[in-house]
Short mmCIF file of C-alpha atoms and ligand atoms in Angstrom, two decimals:
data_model
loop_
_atom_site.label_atom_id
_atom_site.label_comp_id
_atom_site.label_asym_id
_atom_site.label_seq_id
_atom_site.Cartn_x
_atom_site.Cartn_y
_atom_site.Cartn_z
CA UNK A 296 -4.53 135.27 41.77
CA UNK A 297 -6.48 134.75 38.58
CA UNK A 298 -9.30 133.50 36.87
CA UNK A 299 -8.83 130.82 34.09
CA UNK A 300 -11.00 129.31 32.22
CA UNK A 301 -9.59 126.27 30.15
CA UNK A 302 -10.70 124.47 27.02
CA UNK A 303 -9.51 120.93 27.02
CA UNK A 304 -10.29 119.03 23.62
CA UNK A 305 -11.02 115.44 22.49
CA UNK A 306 -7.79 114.38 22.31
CA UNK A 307 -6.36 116.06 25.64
CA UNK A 308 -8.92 113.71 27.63
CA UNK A 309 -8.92 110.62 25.26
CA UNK A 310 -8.95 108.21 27.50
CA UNK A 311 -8.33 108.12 31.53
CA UNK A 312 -4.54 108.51 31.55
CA UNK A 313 -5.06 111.45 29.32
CA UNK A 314 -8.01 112.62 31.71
CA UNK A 315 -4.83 111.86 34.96
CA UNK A 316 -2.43 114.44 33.33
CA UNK A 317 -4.85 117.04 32.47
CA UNK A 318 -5.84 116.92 36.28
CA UNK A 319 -2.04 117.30 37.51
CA UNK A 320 -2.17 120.12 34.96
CA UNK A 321 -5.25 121.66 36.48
CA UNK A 322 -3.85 121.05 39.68
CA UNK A 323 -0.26 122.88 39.72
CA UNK A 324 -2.23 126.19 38.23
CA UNK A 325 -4.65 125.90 41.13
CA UNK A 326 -1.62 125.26 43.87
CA UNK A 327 -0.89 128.71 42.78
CA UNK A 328 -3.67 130.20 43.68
CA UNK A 329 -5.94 130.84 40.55
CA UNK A 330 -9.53 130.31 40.27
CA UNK A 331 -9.90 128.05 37.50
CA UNK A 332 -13.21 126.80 35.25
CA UNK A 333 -12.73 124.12 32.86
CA UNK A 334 -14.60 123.04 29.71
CA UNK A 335 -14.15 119.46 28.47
CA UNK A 336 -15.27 117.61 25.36
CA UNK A 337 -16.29 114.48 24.86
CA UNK A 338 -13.34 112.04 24.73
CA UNK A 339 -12.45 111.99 20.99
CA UNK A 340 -14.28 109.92 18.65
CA UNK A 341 -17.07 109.72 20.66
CA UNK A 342 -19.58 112.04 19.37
CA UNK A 343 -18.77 110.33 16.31
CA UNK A 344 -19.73 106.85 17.23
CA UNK A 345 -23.00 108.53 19.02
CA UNK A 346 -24.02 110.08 15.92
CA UNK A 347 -23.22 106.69 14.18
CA UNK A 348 -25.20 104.77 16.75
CA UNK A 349 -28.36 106.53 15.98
CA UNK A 350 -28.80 106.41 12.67
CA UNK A 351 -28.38 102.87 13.41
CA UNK A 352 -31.68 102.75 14.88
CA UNK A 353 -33.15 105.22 12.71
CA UNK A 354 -31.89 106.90 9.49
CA UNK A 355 -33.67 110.58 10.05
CA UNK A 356 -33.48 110.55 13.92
CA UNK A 357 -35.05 114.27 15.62
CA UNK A 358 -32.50 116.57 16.13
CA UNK A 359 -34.06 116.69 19.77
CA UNK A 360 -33.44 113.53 20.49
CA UNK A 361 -29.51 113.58 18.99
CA UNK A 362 -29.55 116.38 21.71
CA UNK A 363 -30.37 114.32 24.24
CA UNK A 364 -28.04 111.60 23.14
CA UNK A 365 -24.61 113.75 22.25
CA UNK A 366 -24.63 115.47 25.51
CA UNK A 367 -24.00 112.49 27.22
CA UNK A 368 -19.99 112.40 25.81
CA UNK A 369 -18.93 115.51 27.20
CA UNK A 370 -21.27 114.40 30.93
CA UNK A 371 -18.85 111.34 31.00
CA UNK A 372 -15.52 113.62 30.63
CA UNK A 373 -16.50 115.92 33.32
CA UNK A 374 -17.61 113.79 35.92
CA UNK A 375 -14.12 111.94 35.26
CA UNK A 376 -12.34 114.85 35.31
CA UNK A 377 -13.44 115.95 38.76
CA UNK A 378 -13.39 112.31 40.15
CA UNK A 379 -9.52 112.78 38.95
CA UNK A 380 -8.94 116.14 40.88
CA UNK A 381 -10.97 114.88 44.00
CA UNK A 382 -7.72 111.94 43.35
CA UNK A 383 -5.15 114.25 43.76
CA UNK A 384 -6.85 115.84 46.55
CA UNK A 385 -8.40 119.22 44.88
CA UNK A 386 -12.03 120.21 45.46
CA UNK A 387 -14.02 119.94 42.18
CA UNK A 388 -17.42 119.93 41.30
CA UNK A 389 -18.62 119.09 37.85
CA UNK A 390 -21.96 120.82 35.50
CA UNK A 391 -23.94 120.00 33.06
CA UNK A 392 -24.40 122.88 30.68
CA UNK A 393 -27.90 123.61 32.13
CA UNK A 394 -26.67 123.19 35.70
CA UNK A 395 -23.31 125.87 34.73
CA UNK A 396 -26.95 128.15 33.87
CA UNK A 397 -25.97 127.87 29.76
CA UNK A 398 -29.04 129.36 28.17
CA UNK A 399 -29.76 128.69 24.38
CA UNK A 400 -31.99 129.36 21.60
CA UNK A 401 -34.67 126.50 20.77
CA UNK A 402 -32.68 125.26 17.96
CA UNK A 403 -31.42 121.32 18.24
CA UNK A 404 -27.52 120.31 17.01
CA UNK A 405 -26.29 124.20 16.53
CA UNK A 406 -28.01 126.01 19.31
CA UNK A 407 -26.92 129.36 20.15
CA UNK A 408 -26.11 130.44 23.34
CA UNK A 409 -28.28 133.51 24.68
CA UNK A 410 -27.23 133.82 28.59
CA UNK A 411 -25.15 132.40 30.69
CA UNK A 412 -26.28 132.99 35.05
CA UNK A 413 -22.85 132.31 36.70
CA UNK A 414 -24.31 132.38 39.89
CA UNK A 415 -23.56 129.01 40.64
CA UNK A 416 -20.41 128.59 39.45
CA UNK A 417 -19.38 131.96 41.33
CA UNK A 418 -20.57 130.14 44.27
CA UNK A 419 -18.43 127.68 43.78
CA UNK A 420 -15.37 128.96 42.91
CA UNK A 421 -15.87 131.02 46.23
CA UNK A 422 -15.92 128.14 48.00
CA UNK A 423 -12.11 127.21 46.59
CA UNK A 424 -13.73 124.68 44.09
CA UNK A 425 -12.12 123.92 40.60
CA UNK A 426 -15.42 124.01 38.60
CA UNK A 427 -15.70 121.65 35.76
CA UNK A 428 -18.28 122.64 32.70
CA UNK A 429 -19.42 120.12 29.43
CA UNK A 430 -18.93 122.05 26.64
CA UNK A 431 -21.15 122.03 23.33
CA UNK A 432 -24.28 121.93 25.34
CA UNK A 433 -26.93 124.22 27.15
CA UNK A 434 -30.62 124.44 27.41
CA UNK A 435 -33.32 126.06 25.97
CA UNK A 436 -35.91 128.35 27.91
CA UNK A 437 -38.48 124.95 27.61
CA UNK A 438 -36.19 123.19 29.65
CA UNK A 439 -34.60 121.29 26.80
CA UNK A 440 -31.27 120.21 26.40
CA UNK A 441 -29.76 121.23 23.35
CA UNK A 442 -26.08 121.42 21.66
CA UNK A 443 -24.04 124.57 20.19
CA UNK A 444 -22.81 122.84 17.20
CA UNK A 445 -19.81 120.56 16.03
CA UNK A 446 -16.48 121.46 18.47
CA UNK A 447 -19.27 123.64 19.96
CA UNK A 448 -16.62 123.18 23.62
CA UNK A 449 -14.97 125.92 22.10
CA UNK A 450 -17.50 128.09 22.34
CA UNK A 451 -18.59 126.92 25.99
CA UNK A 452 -15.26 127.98 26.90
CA UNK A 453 -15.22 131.37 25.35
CA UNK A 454 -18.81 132.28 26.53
CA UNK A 455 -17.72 131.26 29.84
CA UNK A 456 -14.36 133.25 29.72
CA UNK A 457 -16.90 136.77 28.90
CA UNK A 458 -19.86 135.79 31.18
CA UNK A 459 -17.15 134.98 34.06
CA UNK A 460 -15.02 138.06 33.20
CA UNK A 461 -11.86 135.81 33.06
CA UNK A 462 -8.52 136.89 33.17
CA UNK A 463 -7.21 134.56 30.80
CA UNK A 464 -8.96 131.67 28.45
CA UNK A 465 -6.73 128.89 27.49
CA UNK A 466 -8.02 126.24 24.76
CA UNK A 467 -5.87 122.98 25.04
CA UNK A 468 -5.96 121.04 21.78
CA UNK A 469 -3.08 118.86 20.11
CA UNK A 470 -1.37 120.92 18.05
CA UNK A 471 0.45 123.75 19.87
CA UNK A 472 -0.89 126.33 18.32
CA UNK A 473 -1.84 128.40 14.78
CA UNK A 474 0.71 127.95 12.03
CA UNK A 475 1.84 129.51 9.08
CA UNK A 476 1.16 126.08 7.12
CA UNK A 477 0.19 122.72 8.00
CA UNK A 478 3.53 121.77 8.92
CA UNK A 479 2.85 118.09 8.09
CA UNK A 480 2.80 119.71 4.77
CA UNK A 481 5.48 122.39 4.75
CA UNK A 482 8.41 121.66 6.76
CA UNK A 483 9.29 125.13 7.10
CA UNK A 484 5.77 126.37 8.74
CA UNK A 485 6.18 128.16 12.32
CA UNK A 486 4.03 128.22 15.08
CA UNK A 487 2.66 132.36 15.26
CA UNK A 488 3.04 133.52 18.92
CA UNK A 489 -0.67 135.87 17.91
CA UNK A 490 -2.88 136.29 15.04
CA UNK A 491 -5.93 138.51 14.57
CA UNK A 492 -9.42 137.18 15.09
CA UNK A 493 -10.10 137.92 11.45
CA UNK A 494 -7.08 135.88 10.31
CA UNK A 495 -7.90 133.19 12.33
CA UNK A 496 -11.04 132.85 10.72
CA UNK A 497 -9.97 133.44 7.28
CA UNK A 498 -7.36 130.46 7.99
CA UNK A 499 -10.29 128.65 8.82
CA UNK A 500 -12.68 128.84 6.63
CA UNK A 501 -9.80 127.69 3.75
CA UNK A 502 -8.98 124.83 5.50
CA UNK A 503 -6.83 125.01 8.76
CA UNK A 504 -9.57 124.57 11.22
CA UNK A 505 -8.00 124.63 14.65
CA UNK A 506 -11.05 125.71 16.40
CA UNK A 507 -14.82 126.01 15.80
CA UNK A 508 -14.97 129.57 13.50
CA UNK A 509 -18.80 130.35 15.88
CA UNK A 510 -16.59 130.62 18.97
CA UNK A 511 -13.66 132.95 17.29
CA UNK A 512 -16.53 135.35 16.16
CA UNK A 513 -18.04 135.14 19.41
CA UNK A 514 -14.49 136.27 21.01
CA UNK A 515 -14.19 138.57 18.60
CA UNK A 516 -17.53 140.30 18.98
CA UNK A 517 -16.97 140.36 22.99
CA UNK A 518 -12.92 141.14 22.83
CA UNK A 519 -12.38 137.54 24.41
CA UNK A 520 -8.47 137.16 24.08
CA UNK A 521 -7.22 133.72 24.06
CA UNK A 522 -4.15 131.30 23.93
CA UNK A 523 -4.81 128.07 21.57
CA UNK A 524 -2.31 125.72 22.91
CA UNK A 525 -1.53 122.38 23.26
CA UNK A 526 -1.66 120.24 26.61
CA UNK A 527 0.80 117.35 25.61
CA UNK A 528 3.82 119.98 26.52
CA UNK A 529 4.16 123.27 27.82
CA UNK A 530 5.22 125.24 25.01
CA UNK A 531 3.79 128.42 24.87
CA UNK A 532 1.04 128.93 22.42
CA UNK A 533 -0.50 131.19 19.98
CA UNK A 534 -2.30 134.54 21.19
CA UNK A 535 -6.01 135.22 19.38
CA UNK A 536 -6.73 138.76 19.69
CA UNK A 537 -8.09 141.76 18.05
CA UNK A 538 -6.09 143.78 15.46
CA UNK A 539 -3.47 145.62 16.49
CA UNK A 540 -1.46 148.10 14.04
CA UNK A 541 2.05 146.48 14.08
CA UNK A 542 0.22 142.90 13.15
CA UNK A 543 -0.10 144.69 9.60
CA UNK A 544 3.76 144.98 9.07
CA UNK A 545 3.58 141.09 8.14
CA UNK A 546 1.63 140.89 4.77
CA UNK A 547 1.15 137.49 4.92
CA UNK A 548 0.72 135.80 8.12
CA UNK A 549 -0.76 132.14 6.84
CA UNK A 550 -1.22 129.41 4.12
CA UNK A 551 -4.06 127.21 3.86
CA UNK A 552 -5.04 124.67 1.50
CA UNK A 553 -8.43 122.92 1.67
CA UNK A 554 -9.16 119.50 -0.54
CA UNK A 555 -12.33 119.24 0.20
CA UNK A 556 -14.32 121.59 -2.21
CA UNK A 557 -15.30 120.67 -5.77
CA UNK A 558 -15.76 122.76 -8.92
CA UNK A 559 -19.04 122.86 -10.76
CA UNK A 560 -18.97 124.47 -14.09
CA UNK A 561 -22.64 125.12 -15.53
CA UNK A 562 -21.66 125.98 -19.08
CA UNK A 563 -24.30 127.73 -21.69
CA UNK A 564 -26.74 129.18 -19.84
CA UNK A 565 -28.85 132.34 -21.14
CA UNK A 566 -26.96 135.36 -20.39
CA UNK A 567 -30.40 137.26 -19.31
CA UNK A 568 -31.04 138.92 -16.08
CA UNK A 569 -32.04 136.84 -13.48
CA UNK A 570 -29.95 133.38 -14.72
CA UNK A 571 -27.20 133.34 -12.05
CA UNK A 572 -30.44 134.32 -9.38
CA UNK A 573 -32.00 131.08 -10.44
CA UNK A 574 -28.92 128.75 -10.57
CA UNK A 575 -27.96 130.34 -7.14
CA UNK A 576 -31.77 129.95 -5.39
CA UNK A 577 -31.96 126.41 -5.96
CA UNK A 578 -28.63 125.63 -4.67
CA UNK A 579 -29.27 128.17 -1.48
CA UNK A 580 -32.65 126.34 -1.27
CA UNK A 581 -30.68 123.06 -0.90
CA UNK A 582 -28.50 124.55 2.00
CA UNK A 583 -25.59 124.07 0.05
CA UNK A 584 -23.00 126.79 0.72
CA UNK A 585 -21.10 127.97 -2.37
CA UNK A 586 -17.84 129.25 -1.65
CA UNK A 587 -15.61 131.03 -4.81
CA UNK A 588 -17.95 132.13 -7.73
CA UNK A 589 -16.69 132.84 -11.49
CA UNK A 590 -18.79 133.94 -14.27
CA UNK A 591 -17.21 134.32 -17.33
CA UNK A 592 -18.29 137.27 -20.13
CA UNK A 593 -21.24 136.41 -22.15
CA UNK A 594 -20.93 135.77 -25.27
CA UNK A 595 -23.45 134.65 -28.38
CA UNK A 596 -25.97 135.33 -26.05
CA UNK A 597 -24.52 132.55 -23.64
CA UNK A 598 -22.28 132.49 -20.26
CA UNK A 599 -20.85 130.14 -18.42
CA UNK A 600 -20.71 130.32 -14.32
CA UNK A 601 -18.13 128.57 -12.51
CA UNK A 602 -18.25 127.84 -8.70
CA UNK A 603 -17.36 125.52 -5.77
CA UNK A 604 -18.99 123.88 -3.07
CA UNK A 605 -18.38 121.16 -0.40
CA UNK A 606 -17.33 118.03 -1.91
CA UNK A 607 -19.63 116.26 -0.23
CA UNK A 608 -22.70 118.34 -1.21
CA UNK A 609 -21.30 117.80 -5.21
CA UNK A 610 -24.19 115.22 -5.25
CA UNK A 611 -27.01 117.23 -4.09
CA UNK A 612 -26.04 120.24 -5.85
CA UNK A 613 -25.82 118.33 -9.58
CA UNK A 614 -29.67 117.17 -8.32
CA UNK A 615 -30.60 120.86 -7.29
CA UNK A 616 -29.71 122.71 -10.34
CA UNK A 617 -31.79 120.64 -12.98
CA UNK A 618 -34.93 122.26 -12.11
CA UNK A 619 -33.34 125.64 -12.49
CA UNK A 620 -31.55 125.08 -15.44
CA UNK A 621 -35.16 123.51 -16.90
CA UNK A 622 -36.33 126.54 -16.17
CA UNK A 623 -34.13 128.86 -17.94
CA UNK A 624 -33.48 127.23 -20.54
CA UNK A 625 -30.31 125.20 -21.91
CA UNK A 626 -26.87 124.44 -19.52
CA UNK A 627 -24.80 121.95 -18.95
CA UNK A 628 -22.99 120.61 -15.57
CA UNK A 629 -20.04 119.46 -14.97
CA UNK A 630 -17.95 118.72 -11.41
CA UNK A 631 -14.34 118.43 -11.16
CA UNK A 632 -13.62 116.90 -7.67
CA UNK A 633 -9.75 116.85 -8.01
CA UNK A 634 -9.15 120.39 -7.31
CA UNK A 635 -7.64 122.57 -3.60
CA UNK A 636 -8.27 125.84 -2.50
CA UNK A 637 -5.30 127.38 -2.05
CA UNK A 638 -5.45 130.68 0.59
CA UNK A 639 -2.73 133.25 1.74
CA UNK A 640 -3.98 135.42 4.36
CA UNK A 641 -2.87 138.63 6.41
CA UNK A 642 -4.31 141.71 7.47
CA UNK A 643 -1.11 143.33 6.03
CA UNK A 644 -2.54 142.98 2.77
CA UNK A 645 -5.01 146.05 3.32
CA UNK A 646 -1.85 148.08 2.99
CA UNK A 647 0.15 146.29 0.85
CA UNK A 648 0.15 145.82 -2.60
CA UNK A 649 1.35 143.30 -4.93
CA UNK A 650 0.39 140.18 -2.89
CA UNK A 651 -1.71 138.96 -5.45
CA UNK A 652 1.30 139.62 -8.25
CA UNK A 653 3.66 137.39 -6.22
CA UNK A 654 1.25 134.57 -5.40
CA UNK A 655 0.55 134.48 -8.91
CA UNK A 656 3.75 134.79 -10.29
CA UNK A 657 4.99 132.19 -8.31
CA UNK A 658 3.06 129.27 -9.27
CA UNK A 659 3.44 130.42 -12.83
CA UNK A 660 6.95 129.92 -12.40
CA UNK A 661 6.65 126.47 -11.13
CA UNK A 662 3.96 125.96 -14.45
CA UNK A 663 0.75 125.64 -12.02
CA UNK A 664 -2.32 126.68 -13.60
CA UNK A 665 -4.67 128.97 -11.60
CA UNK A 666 -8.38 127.64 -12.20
CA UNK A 667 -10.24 130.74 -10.27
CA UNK A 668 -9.23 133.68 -8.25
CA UNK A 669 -11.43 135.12 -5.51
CA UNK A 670 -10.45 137.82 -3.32
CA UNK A 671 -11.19 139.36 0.04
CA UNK A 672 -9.63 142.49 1.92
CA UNK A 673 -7.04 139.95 3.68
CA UNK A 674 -7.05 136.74 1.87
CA UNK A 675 -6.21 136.00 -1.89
CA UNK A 676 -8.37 132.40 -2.96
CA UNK A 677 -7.13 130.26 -5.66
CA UNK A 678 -8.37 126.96 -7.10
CA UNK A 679 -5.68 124.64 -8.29
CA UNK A 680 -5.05 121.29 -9.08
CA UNK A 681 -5.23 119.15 -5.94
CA UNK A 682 -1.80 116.82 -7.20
CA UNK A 683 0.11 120.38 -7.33
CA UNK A 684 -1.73 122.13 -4.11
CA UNK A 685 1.35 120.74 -1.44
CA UNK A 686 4.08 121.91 -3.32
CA UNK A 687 2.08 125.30 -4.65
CA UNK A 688 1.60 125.78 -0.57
CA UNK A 689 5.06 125.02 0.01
CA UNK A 690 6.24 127.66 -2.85
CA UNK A 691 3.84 129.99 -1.40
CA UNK A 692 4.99 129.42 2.13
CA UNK A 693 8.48 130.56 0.75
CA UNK A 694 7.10 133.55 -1.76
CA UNK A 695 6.15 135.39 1.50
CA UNK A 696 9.00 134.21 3.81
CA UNK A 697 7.02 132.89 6.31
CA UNK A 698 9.81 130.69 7.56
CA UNK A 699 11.38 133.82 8.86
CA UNK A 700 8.06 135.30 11.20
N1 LIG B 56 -17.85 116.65 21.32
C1 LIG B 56 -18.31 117.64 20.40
C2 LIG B 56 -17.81 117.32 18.99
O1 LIG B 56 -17.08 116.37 18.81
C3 LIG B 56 -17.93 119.02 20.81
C4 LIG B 56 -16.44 119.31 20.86
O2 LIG B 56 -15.61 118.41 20.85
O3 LIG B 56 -16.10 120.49 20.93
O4 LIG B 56 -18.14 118.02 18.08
MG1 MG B 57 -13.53 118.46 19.43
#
């Protein structure tokens, strides 16, 4: 016998049939004997239309109130879910975050979770119940309901899988698992039976975002191992888990190209101490995050400074950096949308050398232009033209021989 906890995503309860064959699913792992807790989301594209809905009614609505409102997507799933079991003849009972004893900070929309009291659901699983949990929300210490952030059911789940001590945490999504590329993009790209925590969120932050990057540094922090996989088949999935040494005989483990950042180029500016401070302040001030940063050598007393930022903070960032650039003097702006970040990433890369060589060499072959280079200690960053960044992926994809993991 063991303890499960399961993620299942928008998609995997979509709509009622969907919600009928995750409860056979749930069923056949409980005829064999395992004590299982499940996390649902909303039903997808329902958070969505609740978020859309209130700022029908109100274009700056309190982030208490969208609280009060979102919860109620993943409260229909679960009670549906367990109304399914109870179907097929299984014991369920469903929670509310508050009621599965989910305590959070005071923060509204991207709560954090500070305790979980299992007490109840211990109680229940005793009992030979299949407990069923709504992810992405908790409550505060005021009694307040709040929520954990966007595809916060992720980290629900993982929480759950360290408060409950769980044998095994599965996240059910509809993909069937972490890949080497997006393989709607490159045909080639294989499905990797683990990766590293730190990969994993490396993939994600460049663009391959199969789950919520909070809840893989949560399960990282408390050694949370889990499966992402997907529950339209029963294909194995992929394994998260710490670091191990033989993961670093594969230098590069994934691709990842994100189309959604723009360049900003502030050209001119004073090359004086505290310039880049200033640019930077303002746009920090705006909560804009800036990803890959470039600052050219000075030169005639001038520099230029080079960076990228969500493309849809390009607005607000043009806005934030006139008062800065009034203030020290001279500068001029200008975005280029049409650009991808392309990523390789791999923990094999602390011990390898020449990754950057062949990436680069690569896409000079095939006459792409590199625009900026940023580095970490397992993930090389370039920004490239966004007409070129499939086929650079694809060449990448190849460079490494990721085909053959
Ligand atoms: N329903 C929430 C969202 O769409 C949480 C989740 O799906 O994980 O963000
Ligand atoms: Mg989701």
């Amino acid at each position: 016998m063991a303890r499960i906890v399961q993620k299942y995503g928008g998609t995997s309860v979509g709509d009622v049939e969907r919600i009928k064959k995750v409860a056979e699913r749930i069923k056949a792992i409980r005829d064999e004997g395992n004590e299982l807790v499940v996390v649902v989301s909303a039903r997808a594209g329902v958070t969505n239309e609740l978020i859309a809905r209130a700022k029908s009614v109100c274009e700056n609505p309190s982030e208490r109130e969208l609280d009060q409102l979102l919860s109620i997507g993943e409260q229909e799933t679960i009670a549906l879910t367990a109304m399914a079991l109870q179907g097929v003849g299984v014991a369920a009972v469903s929670y509310t975050g508050a009621q599965a004893g989910i305590v959070t900070d005071r923060s509204h929309t991207k709560a954090r979770i500070h305790t979980i009291d299992p007490k109840s659901i211990n109680r229940d699983l005793k009992a030979g119940k299949v407990v069923i949990v709504a992810g992405f929300q908790g409550i505060n210490d005021e009694g307040q309901t709040t929520t954990l952030g966007r595809g916060g059911s992720d980290l629900t789940a993982i929480a759950l899988a360290a408060a409950l001590k769980a044998d095994k945490c599965e996240i059910y999504t509809d993909v069937d698992g972490v890949y080497t590329a997006d393989p709607r993009v490159v045909k080639t790209a294989k499905k990797l039976d683990e990766i590293s925590y730190d990969e994993m969120l490396e993939l994600a932050s460049s663009g391959s975002k199969v789950m919520q990057s909070r809840s893989v540094e949560f399960a990282k922090k408390y050694g949370v191992v889990f499966e992402v996989r997907s529950s339209f088949n029963h294909n194995p999935g992929t394994i998260v888990k710490e670091e191990v040494a033989y993961m670093e005989r594969v230098v590069v483990r994934g691709v990842a190209v994100d189309k959604d950042q723009a360049k900003v180029i502030v050209s001119n500016i004073v090359d004086k101490p505290g310039s880049a401070a200033k640019v930077f302040r303002c746009l920090a001030d705006a909560n804009i995050i800036v990803d890959m940063i470039v600052q050219n050598v000075g030169r005639h007393g001038v520099a230029n400074l080079t960076f990228t930022v969500p493309q849809t903070d390009t607005h607000k960032a043009v806005k934030a950096l006139e008062p800065a650039l009034a203030t020290i003097g001279g500068g001029q702006v200008a975005v280029h949308e049409h650009i991808a970040k392309l990523s390789v990433v791999g923990v094999g890369m602390k011990t390898h050398s020449g990754v950057a060589a062949t990436l680069f060499q690569t896409l000079a072959d095939a006459g792409i232009n590199i625009e900026l280079i940023s580095t970490s200690e397992i993930k090389i960053s370039i920004v490239i033209d966004q007409d070129r960044a499939d086929e650079a992926a694809r060449l990448a994809h190849a460079a490494f021989g990721l085909e053959n993991l």
